[in-house]
Short mmCIF file of C-alpha atoms in Angstrom, two decimals:
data_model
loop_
_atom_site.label_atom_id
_atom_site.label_comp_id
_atom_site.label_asym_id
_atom_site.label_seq_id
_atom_site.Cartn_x
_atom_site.Cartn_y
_atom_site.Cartn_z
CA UNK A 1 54.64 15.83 -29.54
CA UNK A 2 57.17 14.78 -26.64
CA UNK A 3 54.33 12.92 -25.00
CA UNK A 4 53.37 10.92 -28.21
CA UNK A 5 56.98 10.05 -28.32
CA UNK A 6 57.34 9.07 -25.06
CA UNK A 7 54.47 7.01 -25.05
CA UNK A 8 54.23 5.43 -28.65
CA UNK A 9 58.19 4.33 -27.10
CA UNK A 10 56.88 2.91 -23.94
CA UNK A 11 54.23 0.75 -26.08
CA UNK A 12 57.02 -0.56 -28.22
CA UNK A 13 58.96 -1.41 -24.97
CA UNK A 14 55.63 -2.63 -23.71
CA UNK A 15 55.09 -4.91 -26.63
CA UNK A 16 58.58 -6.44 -26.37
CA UNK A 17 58.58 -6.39 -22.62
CA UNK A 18 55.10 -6.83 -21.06
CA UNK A 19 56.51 -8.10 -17.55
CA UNK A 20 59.11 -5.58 -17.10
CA UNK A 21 56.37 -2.83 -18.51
CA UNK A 22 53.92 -3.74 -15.62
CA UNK A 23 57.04 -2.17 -13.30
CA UNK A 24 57.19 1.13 -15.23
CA UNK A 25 54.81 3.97 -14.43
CA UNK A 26 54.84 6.95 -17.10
CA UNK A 27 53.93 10.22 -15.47
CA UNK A 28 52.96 13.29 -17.24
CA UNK A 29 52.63 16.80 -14.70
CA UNK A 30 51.57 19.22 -15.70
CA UNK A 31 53.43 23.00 -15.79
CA UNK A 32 50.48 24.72 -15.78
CA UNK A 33 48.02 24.01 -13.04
CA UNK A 34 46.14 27.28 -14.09
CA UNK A 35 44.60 25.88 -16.46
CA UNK A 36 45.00 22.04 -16.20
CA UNK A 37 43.37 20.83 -13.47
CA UNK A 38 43.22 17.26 -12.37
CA UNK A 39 40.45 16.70 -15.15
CA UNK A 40 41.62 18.35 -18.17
CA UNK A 41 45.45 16.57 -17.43
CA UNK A 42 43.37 13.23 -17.09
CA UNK A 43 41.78 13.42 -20.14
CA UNK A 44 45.14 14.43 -21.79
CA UNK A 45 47.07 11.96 -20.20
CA UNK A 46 44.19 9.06 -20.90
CA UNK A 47 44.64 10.39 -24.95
CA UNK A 48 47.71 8.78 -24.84
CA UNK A 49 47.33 5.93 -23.67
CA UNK A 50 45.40 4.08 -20.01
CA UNK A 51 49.01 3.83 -18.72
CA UNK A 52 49.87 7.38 -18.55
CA UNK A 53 49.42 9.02 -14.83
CA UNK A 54 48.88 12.79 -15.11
CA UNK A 55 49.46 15.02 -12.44
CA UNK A 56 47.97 18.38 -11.53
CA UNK A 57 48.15 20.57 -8.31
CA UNK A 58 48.81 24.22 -6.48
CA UNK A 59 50.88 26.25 -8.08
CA UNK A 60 53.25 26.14 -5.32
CA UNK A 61 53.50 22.35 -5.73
CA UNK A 62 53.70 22.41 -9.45
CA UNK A 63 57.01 24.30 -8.24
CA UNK A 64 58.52 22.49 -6.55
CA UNK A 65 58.32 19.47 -8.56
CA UNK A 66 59.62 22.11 -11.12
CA UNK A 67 62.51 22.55 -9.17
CA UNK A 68 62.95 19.29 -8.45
CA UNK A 69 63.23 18.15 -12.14
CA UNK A 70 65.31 20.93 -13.14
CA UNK A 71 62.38 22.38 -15.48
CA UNK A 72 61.59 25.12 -16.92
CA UNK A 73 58.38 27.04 -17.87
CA UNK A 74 57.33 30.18 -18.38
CA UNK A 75 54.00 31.87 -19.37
CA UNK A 76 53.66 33.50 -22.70
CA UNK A 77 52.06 36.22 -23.87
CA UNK A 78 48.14 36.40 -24.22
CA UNK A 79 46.88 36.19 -27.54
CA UNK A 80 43.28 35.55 -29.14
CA UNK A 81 43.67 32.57 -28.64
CA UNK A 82 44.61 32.27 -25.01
CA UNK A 83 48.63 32.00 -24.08
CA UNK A 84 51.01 29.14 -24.70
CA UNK A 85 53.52 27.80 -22.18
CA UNK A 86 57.38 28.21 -22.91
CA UNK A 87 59.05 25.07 -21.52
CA UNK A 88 61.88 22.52 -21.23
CA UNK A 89 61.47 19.35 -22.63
CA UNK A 90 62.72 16.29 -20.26
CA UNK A 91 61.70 12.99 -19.63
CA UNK A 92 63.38 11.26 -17.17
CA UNK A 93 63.30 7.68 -16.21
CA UNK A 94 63.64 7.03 -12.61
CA UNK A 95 64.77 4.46 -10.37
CA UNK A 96 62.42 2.44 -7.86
CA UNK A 97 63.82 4.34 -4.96
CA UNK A 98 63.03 7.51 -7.24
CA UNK A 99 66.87 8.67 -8.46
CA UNK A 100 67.20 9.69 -12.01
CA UNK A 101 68.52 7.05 -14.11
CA UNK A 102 68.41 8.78 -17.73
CA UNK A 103 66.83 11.39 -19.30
CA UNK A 104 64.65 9.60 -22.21
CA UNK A 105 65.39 11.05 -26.26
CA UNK A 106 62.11 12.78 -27.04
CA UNK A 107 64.12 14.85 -28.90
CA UNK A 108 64.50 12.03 -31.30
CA UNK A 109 62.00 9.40 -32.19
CA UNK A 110 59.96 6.65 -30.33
CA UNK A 111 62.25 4.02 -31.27
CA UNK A 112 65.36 5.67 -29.27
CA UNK A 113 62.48 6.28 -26.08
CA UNK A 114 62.29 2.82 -26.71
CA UNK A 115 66.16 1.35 -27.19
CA UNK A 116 66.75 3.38 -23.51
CA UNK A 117 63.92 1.86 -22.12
CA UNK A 118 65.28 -1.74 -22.84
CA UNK A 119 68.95 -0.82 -21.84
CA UNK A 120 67.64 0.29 -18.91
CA UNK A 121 64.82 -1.14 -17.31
CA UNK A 122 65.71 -4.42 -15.78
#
């Protein structure tokens, strides 16, 4: 659901915005290069929408960008069904020189992704 937010708010922004759009790049890694290699996060990120860059790697590099974001994920238990993935949810919107600027509301709807976006993005 956060990525649908995310990106149904960058489209609004998009719409609104096209020129300053072209200067934003939405990334999506993922926290579970087990499973999600750069295929399988491709054809999630490319559900979204064309825009969306997803990003897969060794485990030890899906660390560190962990780390790096402050985020948090955790394996769950195995069921039938396979496990799930415990994690934080954060989208942040960076600078050109890659410093945080704001951590996007996913929490709340696409239209908030998308007032943040405008306020910042200039």
């Amino acid at each position: 659901m956060d990525v649908q937010i995310l990106m149904k708010g960058f489209g609004e922004f998009e719409k609104v915005n096209p020129e300053l759009a072209k200067q934003v790049q939405p990334i999506f890694i993922t926290i579970d290069p087990e499973r999600d290699t750069p295929e399988v996060v491709g054809e999630f990120a490319a559900a979204f929408s064309p825009r969306l860059l997803g990003l897969s790697g060794s485990p030890e590099a899906i660390a560190a960008a962990s780390k790096a974001f402050a985020a948090y994920s955790a394996k769950g238990t195995e069921g039938a069904g396979g496990y799930l993935m415990d994690h934080s949810r954060i989208a942040y919107l960076m600078d050109r020189r890659g410093k945080p600027v704001v951590m996007l509301p996913i929490d709340k709807d696409y239209k908030a992704v998308a007032a943040e976006l405008v306020k910042w993005v200039r």
